[in-house]
Coordinates of C-alpha atoms in Angstrom, one line a residue:
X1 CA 61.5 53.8 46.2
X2 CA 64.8 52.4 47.6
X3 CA 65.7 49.0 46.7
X4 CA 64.3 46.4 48.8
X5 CA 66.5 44.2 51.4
X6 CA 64.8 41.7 52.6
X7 CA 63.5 39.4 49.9
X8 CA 62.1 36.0 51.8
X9 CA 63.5 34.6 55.0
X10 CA 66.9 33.2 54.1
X11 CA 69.8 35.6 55.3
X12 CA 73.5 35.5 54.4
X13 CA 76.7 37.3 56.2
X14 CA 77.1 39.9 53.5
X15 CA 73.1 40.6 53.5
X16 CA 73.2 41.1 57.3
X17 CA 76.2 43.5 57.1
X18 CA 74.2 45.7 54.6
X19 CA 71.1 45.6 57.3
X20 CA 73.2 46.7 59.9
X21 CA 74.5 49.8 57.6
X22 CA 71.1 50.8 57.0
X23 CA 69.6 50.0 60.5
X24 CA 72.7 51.8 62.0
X25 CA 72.5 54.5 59.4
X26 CA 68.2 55.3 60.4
X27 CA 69.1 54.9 64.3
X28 CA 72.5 57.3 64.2
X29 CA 71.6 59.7 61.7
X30 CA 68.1 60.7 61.4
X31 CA 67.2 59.5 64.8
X32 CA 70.3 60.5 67.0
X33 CA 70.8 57.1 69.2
X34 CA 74.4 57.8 70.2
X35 CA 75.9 54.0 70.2
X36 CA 79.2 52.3 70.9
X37 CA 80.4 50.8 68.0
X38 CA 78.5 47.4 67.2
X39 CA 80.1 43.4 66.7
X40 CA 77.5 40.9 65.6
X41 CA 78.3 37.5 65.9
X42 CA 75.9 34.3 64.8
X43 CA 75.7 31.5 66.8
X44 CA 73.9 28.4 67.1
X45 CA 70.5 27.6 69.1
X46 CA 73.1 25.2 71.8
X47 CA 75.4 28.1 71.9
X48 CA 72.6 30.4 72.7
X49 CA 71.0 28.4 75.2
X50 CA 75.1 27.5 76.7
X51 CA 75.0 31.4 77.0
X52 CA 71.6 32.2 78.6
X53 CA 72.6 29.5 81.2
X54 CA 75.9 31.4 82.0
X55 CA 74.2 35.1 82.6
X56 CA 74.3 35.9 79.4
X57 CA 78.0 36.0 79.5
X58 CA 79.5 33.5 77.2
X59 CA 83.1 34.0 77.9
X60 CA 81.9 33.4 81.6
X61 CA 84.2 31.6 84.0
X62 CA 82.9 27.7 84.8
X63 CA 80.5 26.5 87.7
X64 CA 78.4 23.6 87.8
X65 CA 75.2 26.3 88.4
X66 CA 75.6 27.2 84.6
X67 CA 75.8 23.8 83.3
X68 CA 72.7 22.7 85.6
X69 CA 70.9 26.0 84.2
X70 CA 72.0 24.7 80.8
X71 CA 70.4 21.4 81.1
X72 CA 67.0 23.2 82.5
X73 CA 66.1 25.4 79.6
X74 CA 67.5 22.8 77.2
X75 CA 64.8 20.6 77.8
X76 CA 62.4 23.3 78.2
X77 CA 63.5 24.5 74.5
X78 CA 63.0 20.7 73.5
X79 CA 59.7 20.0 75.1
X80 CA 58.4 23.5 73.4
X81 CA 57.6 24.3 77.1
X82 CA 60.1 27.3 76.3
X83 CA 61.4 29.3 73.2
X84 CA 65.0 30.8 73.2
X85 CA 66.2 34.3 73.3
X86 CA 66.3 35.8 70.0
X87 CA 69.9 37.6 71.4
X88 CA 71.7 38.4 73.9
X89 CA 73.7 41.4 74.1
X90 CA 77.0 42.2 76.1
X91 CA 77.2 45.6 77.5
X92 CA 80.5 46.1 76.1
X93 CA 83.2 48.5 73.8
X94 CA 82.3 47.3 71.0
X95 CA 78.8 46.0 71.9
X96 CA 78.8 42.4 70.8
X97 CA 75.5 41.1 69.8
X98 CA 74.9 37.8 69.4
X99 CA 72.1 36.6 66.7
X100 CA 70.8 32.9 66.4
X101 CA 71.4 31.3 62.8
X102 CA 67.9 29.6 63.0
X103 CA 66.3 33.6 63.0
X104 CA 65.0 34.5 59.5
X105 CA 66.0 37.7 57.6
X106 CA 63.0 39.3 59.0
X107 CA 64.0 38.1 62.3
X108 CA 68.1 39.2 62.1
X109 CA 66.6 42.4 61.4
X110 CA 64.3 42.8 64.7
X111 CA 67.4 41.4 66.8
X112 CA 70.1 43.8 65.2
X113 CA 67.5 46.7 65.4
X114 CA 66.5 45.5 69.1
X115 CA 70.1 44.4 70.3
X116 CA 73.1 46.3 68.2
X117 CA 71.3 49.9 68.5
X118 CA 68.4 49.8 71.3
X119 CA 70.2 48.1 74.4
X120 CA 73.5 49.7 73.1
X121 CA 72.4 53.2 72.8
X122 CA 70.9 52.5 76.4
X123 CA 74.3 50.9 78.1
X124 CA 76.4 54.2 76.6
X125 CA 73.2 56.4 77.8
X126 CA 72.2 55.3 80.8
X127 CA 73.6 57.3 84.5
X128 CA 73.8 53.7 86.3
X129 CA 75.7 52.0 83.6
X130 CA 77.8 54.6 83.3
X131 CA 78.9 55.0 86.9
X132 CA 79.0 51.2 87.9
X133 CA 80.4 49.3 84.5
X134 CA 83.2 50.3 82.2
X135 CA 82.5 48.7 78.7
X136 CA 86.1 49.1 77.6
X137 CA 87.3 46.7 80.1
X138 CA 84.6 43.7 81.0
X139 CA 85.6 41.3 78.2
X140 CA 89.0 41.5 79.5
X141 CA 88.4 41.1 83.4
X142 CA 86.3 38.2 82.2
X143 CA 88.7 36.3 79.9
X144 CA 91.3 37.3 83.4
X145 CA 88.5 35.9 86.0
X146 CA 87.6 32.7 83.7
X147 CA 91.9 32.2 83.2
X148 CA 91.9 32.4 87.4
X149 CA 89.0 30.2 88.2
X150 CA 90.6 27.5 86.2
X151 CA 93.9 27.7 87.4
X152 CA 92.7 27.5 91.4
X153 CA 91.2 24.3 89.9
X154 CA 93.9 22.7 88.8
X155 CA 96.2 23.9 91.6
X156 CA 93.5 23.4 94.8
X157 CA 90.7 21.2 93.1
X158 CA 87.3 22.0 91.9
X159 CA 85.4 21.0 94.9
X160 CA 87.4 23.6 96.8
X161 CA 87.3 26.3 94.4
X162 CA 83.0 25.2 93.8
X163 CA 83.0 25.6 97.5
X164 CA 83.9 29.4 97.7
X165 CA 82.0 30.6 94.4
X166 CA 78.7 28.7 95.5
X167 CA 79.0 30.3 98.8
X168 CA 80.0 33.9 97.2
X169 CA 77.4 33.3 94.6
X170 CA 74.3 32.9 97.5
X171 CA 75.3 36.9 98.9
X172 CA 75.9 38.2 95.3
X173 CA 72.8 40.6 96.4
X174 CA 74.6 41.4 99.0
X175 CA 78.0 42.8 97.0
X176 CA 77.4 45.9 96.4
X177 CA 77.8 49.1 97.8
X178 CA 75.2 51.4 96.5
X179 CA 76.6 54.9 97.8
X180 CA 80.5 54.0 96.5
X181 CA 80.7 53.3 92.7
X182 CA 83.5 51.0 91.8
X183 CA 86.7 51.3 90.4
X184 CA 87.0 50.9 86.7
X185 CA 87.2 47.1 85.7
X186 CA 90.9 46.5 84.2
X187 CA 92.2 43.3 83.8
X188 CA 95.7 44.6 83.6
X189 CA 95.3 46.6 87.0
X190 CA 93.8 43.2 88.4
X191 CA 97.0 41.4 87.4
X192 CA 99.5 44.2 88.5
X193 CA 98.1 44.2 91.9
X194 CA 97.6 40.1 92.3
X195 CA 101.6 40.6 91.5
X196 CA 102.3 43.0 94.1
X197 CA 100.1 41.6 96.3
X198 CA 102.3 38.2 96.0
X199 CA 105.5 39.9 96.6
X200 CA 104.9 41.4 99.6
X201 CA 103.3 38.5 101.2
X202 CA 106.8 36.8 100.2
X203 CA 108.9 39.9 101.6
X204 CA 107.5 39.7 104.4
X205 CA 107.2 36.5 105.4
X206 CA 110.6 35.8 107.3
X207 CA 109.9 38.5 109.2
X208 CA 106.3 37.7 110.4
X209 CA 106.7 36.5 113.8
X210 CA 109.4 39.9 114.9
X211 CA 106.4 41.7 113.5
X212 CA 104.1 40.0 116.3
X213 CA 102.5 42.7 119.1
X214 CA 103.6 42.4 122.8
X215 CA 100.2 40.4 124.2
X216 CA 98.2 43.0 125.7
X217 CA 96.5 42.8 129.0
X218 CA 92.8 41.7 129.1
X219 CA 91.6 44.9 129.9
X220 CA 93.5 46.6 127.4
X221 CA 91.9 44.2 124.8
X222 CA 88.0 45.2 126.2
X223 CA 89.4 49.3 125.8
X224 CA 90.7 49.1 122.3
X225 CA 87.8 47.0 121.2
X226 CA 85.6 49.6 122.6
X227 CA 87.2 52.6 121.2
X228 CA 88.2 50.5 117.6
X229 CA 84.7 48.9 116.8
X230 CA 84.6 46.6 113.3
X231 CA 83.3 48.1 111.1
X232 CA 83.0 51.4 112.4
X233 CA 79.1 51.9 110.6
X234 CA 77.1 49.2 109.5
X235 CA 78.1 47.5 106.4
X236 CA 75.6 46.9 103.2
X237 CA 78.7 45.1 100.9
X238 CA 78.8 41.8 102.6
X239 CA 81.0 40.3 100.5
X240 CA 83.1 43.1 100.6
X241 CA 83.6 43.1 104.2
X242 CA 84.3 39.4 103.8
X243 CA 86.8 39.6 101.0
X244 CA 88.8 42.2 103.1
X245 CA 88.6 40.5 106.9
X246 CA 87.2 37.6 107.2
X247 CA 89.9 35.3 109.4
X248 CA 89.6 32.4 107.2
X249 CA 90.2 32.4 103.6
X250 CA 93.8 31.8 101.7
X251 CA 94.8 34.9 99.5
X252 CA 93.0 32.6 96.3
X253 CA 89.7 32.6 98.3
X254 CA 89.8 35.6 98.7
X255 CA 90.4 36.9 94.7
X256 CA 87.7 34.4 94.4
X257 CA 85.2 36.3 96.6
X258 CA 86.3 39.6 94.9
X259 CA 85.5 38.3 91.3
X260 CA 82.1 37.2 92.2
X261 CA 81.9 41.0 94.3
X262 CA 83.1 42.3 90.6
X263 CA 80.5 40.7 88.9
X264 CA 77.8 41.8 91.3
X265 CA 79.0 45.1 90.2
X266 CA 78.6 44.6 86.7
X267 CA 74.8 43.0 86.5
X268 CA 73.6 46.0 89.3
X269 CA 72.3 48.6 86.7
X270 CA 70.6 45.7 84.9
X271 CA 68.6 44.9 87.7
X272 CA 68.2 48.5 88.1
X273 CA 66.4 49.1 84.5
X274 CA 65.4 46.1 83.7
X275 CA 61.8 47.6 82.5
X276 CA 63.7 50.7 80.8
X277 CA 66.3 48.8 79.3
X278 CA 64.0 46.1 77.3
X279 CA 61.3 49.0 76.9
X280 CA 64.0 51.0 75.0
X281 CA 65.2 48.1 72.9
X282 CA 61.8 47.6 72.7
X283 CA 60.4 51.0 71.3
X284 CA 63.4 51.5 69.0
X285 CA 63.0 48.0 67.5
X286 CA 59.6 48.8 66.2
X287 CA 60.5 52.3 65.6
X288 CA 63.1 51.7 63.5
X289 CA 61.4 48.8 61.9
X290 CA 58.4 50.8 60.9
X291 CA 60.8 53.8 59.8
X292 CA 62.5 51.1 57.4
X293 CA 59.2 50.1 55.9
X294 CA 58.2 53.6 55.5
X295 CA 61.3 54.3 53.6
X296 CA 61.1 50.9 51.2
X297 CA 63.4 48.9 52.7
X298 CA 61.2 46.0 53.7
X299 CA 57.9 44.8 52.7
X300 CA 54.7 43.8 54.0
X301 CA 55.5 40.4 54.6
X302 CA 58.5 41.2 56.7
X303 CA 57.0 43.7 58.6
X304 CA 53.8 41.4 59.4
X305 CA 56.0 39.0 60.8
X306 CA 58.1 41.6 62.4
X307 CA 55.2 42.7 64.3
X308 CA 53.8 39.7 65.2
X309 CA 56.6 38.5 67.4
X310 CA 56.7 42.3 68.5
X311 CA 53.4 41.4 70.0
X312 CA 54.2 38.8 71.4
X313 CA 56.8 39.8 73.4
X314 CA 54.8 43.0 74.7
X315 CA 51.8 40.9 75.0
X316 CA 50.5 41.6 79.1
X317 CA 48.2 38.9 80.1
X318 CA 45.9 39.8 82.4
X319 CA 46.1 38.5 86.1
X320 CA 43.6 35.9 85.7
X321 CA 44.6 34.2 82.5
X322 CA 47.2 31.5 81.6
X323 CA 50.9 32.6 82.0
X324 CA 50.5 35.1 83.8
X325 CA 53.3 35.6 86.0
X326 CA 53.5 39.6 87.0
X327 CA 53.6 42.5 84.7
X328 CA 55.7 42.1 82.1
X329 CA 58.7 44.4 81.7
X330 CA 58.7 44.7 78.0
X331 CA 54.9 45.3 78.2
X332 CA 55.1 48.1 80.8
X333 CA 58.6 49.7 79.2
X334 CA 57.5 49.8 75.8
X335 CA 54.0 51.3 76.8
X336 CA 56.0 53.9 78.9
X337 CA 58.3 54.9 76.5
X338 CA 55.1 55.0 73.6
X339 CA 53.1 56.8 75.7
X340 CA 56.1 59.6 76.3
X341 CA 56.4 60.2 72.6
X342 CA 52.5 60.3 72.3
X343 CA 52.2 62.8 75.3
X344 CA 54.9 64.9 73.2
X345 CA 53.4 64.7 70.2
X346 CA 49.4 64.6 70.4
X347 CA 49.0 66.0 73.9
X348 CA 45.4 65.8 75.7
X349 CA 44.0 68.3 78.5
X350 CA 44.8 65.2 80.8
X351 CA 48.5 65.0 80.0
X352 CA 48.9 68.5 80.1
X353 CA 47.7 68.4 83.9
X354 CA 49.6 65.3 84.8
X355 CA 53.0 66.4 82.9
X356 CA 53.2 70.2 81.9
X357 CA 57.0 70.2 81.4
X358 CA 56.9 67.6 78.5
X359 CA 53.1 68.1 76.7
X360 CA 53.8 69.8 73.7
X361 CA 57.8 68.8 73.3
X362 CA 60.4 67.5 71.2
X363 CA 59.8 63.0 71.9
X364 CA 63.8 62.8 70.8
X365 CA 64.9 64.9 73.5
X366 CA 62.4 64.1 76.3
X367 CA 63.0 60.6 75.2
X368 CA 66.7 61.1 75.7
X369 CA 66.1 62.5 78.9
X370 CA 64.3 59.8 80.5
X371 CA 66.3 56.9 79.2
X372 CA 70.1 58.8 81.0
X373 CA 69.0 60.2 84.1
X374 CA 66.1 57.5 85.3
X375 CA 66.3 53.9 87.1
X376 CA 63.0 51.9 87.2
X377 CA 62.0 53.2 90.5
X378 CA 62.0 56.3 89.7
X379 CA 60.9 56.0 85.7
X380 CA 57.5 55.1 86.4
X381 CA 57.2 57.4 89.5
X382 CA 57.8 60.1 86.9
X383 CA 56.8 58.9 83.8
X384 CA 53.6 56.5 84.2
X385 CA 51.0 58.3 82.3
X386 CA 46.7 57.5 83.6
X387 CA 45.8 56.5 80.0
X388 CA 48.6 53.3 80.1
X389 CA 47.0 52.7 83.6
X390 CA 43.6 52.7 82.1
X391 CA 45.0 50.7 79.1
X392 CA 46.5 47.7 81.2
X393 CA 43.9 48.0 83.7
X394 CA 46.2 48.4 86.9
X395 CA 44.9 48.1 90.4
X396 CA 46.1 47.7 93.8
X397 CA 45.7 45.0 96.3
X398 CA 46.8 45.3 100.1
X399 CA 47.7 42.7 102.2
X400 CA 47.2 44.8 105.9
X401 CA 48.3 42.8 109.2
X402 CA 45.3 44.2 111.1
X403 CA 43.3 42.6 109.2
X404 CA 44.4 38.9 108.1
X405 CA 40.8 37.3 106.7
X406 CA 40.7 39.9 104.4
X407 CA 42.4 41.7 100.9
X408 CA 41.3 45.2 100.3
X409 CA 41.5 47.2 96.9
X410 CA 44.0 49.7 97.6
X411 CA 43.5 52.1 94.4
X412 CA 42.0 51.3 90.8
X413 CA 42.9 53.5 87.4
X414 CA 40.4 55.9 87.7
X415 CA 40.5 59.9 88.8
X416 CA 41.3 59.6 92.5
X417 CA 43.6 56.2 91.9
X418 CA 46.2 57.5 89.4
X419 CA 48.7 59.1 91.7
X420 CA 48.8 56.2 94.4
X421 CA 48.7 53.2 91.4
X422 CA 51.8 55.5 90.3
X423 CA 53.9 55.3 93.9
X424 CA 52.8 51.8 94.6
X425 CA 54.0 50.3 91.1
X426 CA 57.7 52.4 91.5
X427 CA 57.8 51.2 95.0
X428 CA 58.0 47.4 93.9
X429 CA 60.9 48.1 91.6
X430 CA 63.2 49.8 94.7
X431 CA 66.0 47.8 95.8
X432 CA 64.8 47.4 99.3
X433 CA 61.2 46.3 98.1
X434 CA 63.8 42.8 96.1
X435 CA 66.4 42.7 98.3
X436 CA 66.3 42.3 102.3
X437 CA 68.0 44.9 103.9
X438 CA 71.2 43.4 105.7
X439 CA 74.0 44.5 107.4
X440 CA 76.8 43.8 109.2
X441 CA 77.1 45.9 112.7
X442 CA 79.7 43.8 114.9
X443 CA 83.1 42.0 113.9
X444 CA 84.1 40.5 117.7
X445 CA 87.9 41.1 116.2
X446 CA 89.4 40.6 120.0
X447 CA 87.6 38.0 120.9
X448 CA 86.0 35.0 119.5
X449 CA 86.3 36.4 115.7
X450 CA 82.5 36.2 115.5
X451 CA 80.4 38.4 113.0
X452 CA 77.0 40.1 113.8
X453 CA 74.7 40.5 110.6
X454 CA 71.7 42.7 111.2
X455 CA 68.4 43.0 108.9
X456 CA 66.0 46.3 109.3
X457 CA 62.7 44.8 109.1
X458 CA 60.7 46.7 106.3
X459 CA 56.9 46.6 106.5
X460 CA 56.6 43.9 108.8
X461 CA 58.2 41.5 106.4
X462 CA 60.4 38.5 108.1
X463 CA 63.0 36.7 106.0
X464 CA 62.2 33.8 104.0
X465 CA 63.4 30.1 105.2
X466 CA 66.3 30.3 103.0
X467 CA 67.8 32.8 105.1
X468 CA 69.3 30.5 107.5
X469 CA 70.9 28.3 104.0
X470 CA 72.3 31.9 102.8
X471 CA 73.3 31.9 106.8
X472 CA 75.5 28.7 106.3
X473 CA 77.3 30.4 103.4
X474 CA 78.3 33.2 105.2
X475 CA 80.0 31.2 107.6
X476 CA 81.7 28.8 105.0
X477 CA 83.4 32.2 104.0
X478 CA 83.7 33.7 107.5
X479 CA 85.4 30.4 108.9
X480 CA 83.9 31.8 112.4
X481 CA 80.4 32.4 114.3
X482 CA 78.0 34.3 112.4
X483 CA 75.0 35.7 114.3
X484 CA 71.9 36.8 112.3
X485 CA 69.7 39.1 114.1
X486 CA 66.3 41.3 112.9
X487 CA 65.2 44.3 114.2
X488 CA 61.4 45.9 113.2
X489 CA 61.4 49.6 112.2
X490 CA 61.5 50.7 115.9
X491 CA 65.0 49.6 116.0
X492 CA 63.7 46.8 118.3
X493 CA 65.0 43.0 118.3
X494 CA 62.7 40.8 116.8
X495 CA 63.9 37.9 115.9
X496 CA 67.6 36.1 116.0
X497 CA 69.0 33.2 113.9
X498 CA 72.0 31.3 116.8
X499 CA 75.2 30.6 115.1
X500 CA 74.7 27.1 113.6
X501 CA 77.8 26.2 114.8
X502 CA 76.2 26.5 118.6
X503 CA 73.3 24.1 117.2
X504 CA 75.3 21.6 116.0
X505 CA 77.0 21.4 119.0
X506 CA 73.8 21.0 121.3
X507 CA 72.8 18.0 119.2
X508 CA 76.6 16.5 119.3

């Protein structure tokens, strides 16, 4: 039997760092997680709650939405309304995990099992992050973005600079650009072209006004705005647009906006995967765990607390009991990901019919598979096996216009539900199905500088109230008129929010 590392619940640094070398040596070697190299760091239970409130980004820049965040979960944490995160875990080169000092040994070990091989093996694995983050550089764009945000404070004032990241913070849904992945985050690169940027404002200053256009006739203005419309095809990246032409913001605005785009960026795979990503961490913590126990390294007592506050986080509550608050992605990950190696390695006739191509074959790889090539969407539209529907008892309900006094049950888990509980469930996790589809279709660039957003009714669905608050924001950043206008799925106008601007006025 190997000697035994976790004796009681007291840990110390030198005790963790032997953990690690074993956990890292089970996960790397005999199971094949490929991982960046890890960076644990302990931290206190107000450090841990300073870094939930801040995205889970400690070296984050400052805003008054963090500290008010801060504040909420403190007293949540002090009331016992609310426990605290066990980690949190920066998608980074090295992958810096951070572990709370009040966590027992048996505890450390879950987290750096969980955190330093589970999420990391997933951020090096996984297609999205691969394409849309760049984990050698986000610590230093950070440390660059934080450095800038205080320095437009001291030099402009913080209401100022408040004013711009509240307003760029509201479209942060609405800063990326799905179908073009991002440049490489580099803080050098940043700096380099801030500098250039500078000097050739300055060079060409003097010379602005010989620069100037002859005036053009009127009707020359109505022909080139015809034949040059702005932007060309609708536009998804609001804040792109914004960052490049809005009228109104000064050059610091403007890096402003592009930081907040930036980090849009960088949080878009994990809203992508959030039930793959804690259902891998998930899976390998008890995996690994269990492996460790099986090999001597920990005892009963360890592993019975181990697995108690595994249950706990995977617990589901059903829809008519207390806390329930939708399905839980831990729950519906970890079953997913179970079920997968179950399917590969005790395959029934049922699992053979619904997924012939993986019944009968190696977990690791089909495993592997899954986790790099799959977003959430399409993760359970592949991968949601009728035995984990029977198991958490899924069902349907639909909500149909034609009919408003009454719900109907759409499908249930049984023989002719399976397929459409399957399509249903991954439609809720697409992008469109969280985030209203809007766009911007008209920039009146010769005449009154207004902007025309458009959103493509889905279902039937209007926007909520807050739309016209998200509205005002636009226009902070805009510095012009800002239409909003919906259109159903016919392409018809529905609906139109009038420039606030207008409103005010009539009331004046």
């Amino acid at each position: 039997m190997s000697q035994r590392l976790i004796h009681g619940s007291d840990w110390t640094f030198p005790l963790l760092e032997k953990l690690d070398k074993t956990i890292g040596d089970v996960a790397q070697n005999h199971f094949g997680l490929d991982c960046y190299p890890n960076q644990i760091e302990v931290i206190a239970s107000e450090q841990m709650l300073d870094a939930y409130a801040s995205l889970g980004l400690p070296i984050h820049y400052p805003h008054w939405s963090f500290g008010k965040a801060f504040i909420g979960h403190e007293q949540q944490y002090k009331r016992g309304r609310a426990g605290l995160a066990y980690e949190i875990v920066i998608n980074s080169n090295p992958c810096i995990s951070y572990l709370m000092e009040e966590n027992t040994l048996a505890m450390q070990a879950l987290v750096i099992a969980h955190a330093a091989y589970g999420h990391n093996s997933f951020f090096k694995g996984n297609y999205l992050f691969r394409q849309w983050t760049q984990a050698d550089a986000i610590i230093d764009y950070m440390v660059f973005a934080r450095r800038y945000v205080m320095d437009c404070e001291e030099r402009y004032g913080p209401e100022n600079v408040e004013a711009v990241l509240d307003a760029a913070h509201a479209l942060m849904h609405h800063g990326v650009d799905r179908y073009h992945h991002p440049r490489p985050l580099s803080a050098e690169a940043e700096a380099a072209r801030q500098a250039d940027r500078a000097a050739h404002d300055w060079a060409n200053f003097d010379d602005i006004w010989r620069t100037l256009p002859k005036k053009r006739q009127p009707e020359a203005q109505d022909d080139l705005a015809t034949h040059n419309p702005l932007p060309q095809e609708p536009q998804e990246n609001l804040l792109y647009f914004i960052e490049k032409h809005s009228p109104a913001l000064e050059p610091w605005q403007r890096e402003l906006v592009r930081i907040v785009r930036k980090l849009a960026q960088y949080f878009y795979p994990q809203g992508q995967t959030k039930v793959m990503n804690e259902g891998w961490a998930s899976f390998w913590h008890y995996t690994l765990m269990n492996r460790l126990y099986d090999e001597g390294h920990v005892d009963d007592g360890c592993l019975l607390e181990v697995l108690a506050n595994h249950t706990n986080v995977v617990y589901q509550p059903g829809f008519d009991q207390r806390g329930y608050s939708g399905i839980n992605p831990y729950a519906l990950g970890f079953g997913m990901f179970s079920e997968l190696r179950r399917i590969c390695e005790s395959p029934t006739a049922e699992d053979r019919s619904f997924f012939p191509d993986i019944a009968g074959g190696d977990w690791r790889k089909v495993l592997d598979f899954a986790m790099r090539q799959f977003k959430d969407e399409s993760f359970i539209a592949q991968f949601l096996s009728p035995r984990l529907m029977r198991e958490l008892h899924l069902f349907a309900i639909g909500d149909h216009r034609e009919d408003e006094e009454y719900l109907h049950v759409e499908a249930i888990h049984n023989e002719g539900g399976y397929r459409k509980l399957r399509q249903l469930l991954s439609r809720q996790y697409a992008r469109e199905s969280m985030v209203p589809d809007i766009q911007i279709t008209r920039f009146d660039h010769k005449g009154d500088r207004s902007l025309t957003l458009t959103h493509f009714q889905r279902r039937g669905r209007p926007l909520s109230k807050e739309a016209e608050v998200v509205l005002g924001h636009v226009e902070s950043l805009w510095g012009y008129p800002v239409h909003l206008e919906t259109r159903n799925e016919q392409g018809e106008q529905v609906h139109e929010v009038p420039d606030m601007r207008e409103e005010d006025a009539a009331l004046i």
